[in-house]
mmCIF file of N, CA and C in Angstrom:
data_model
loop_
_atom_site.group_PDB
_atom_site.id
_atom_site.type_symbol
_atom_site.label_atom_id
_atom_site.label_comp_id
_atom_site.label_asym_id
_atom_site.label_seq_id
_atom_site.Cartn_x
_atom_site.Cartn_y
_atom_site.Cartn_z
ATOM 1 N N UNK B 1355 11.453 -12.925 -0.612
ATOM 2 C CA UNK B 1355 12.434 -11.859 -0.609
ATOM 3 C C UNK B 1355 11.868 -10.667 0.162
ATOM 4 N N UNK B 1356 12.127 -10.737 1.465
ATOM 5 C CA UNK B 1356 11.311 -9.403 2.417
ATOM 6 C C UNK B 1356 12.518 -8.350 2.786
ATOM 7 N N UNK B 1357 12.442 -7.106 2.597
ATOM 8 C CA UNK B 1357 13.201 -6.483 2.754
ATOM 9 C C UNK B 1357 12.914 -5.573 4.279
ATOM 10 N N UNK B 1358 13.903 -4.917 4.486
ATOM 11 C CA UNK B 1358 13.549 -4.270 6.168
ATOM 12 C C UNK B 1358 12.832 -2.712 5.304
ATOM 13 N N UNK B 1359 11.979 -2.634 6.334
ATOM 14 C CA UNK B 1359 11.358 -1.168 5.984
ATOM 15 C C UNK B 1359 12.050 -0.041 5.766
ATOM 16 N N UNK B 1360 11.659 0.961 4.454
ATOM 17 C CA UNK B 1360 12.788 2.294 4.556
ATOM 18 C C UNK B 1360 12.628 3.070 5.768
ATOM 19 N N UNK B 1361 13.845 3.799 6.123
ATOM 20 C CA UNK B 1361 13.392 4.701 6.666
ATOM 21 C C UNK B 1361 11.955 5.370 6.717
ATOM 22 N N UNK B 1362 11.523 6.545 7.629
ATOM 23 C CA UNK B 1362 10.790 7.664 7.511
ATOM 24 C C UNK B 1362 10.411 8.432 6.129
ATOM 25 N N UNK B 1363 12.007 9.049 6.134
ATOM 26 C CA UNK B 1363 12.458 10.296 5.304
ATOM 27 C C UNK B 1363 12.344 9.161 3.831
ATOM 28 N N UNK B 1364 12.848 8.090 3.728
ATOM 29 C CA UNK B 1364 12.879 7.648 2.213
ATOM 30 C C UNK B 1364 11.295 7.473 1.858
ATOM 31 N N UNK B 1365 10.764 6.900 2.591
ATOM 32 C CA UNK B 1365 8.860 6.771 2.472
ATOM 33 C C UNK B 1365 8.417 7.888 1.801
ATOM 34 N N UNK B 1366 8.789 9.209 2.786
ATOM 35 C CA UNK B 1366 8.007 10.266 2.519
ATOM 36 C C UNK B 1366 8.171 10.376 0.955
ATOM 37 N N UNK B 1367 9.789 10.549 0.485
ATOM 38 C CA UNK B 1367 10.366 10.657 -0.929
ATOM 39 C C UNK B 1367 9.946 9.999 -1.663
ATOM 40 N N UNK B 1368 9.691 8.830 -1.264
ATOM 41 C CA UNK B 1368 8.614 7.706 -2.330
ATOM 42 C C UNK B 1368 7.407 8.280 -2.672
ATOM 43 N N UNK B 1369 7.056 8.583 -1.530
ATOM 44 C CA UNK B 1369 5.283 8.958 -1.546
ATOM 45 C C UNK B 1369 5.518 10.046 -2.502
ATOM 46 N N UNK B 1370 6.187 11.167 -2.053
ATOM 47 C CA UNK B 1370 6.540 12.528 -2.819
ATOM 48 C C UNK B 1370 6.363 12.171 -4.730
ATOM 49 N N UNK B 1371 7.402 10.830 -5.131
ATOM 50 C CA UNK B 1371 7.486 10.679 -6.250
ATOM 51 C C UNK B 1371 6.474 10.428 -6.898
ATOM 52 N N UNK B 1372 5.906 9.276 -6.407
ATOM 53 C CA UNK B 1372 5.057 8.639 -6.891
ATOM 54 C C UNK B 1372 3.625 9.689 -6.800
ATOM 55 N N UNK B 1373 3.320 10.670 -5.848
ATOM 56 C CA UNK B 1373 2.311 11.550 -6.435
ATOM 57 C C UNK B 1373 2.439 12.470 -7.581
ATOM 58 N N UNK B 1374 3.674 12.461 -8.302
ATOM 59 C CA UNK B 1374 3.717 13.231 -9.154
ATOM 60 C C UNK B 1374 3.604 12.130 -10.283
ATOM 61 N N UNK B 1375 3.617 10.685 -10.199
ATOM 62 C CA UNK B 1375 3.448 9.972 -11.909
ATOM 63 C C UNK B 1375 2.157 10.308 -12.320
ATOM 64 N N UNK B 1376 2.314 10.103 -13.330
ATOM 65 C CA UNK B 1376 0.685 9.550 -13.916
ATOM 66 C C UNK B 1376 0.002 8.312 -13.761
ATOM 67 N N UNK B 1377 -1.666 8.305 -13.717
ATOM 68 C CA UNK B 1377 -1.842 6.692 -13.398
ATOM 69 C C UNK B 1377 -1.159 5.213 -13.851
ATOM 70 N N UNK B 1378 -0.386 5.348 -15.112
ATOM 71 C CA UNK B 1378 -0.042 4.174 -15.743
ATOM 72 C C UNK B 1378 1.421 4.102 -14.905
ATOM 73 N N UNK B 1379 1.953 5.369 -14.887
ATOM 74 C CA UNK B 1379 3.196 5.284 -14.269
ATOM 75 C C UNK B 1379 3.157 4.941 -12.665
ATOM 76 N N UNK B 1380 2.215 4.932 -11.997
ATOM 77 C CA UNK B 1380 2.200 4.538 -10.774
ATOM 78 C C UNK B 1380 1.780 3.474 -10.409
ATOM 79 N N UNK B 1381 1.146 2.914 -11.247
ATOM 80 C CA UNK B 1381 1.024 1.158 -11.664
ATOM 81 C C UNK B 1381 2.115 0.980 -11.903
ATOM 82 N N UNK B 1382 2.982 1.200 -12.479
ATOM 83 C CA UNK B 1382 4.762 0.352 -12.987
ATOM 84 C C UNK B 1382 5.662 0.756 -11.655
ATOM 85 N N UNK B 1383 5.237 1.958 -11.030
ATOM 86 C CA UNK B 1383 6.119 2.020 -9.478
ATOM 87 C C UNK B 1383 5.718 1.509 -8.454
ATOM 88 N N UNK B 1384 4.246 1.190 -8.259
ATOM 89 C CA UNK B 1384 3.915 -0.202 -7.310
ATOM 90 C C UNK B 1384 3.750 -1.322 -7.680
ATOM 91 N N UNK B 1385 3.894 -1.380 -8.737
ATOM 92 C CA UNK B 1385 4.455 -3.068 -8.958
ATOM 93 C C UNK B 1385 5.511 -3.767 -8.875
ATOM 94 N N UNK B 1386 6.566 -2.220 -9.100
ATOM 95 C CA UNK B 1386 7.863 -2.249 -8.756
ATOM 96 C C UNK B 1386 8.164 -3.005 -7.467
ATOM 97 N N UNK B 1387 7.759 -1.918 -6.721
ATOM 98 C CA UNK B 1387 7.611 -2.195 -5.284
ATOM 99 C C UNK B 1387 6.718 -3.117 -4.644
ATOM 100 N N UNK B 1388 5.857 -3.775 -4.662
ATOM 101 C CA UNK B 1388 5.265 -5.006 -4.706
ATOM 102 C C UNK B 1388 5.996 -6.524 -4.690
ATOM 103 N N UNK B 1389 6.877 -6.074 -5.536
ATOM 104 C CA UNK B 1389 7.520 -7.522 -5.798
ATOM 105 C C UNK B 1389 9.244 -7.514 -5.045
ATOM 106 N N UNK B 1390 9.357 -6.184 -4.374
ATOM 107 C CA UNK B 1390 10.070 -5.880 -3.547
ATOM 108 C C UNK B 1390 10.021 -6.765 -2.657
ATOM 109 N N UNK B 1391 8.611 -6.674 -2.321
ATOM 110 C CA UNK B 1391 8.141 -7.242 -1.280
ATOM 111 C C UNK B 1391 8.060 -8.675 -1.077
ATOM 112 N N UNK B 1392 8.232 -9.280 -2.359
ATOM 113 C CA UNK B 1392 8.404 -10.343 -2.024
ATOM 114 C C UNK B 1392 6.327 -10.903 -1.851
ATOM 115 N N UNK B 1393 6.059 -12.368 -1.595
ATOM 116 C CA UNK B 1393 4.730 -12.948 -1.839
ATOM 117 C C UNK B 1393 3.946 -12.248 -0.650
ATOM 118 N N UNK B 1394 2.725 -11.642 -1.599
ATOM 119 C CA UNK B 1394 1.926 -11.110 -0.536
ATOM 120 C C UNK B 1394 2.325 -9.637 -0.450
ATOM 121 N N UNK B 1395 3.102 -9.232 -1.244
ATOM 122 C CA UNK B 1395 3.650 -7.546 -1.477
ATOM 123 C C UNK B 1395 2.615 -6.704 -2.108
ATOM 124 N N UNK B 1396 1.844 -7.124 -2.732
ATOM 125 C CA UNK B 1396 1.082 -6.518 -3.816
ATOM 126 C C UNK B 1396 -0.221 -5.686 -2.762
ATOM 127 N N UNK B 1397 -0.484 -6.573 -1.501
ATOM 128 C CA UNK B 1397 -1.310 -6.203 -0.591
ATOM 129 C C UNK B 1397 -0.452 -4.957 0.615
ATOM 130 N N UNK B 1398 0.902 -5.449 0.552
ATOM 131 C CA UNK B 1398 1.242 -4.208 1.679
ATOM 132 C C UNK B 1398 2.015 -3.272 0.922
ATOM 133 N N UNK B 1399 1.888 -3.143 -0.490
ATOM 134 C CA UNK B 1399 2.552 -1.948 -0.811
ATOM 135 C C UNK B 1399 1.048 -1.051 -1.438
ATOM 136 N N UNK B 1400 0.311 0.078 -0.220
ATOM 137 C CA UNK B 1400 -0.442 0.480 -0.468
ATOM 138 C C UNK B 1400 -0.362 2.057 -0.028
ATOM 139 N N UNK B 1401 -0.737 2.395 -1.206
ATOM 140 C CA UNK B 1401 0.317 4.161 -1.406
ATOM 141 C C UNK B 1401 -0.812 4.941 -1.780
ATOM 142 N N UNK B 1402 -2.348 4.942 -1.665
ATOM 143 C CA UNK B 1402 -3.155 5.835 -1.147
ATOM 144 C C UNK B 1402 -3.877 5.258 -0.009
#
């Protein structure tokens, strides 16, 4: 399940969010997103 890349502007908003979780909570939003990604997601969803 590979999805097309967000925009720019939605990235940034991601990034934006996700620096404000806390560590446990940013484990549950890239895992989220990980499995977005479909096999092999866990390696390209890398957010530091």
């Amino acid at each position: 399940m590979l999805r097309e890349k967000y925009s720019e502007e939605t990235e940034k908003q991601m990034k934006s969010f996700f620096d404000s979780l806390n560590e446990i909570d940013r484990r549950r939003y890239a895992a989220i997103e990980a499995m977005k990604l479909g096999h092999g997601g866990h390696s390209k969803a890398m957010w530091r």
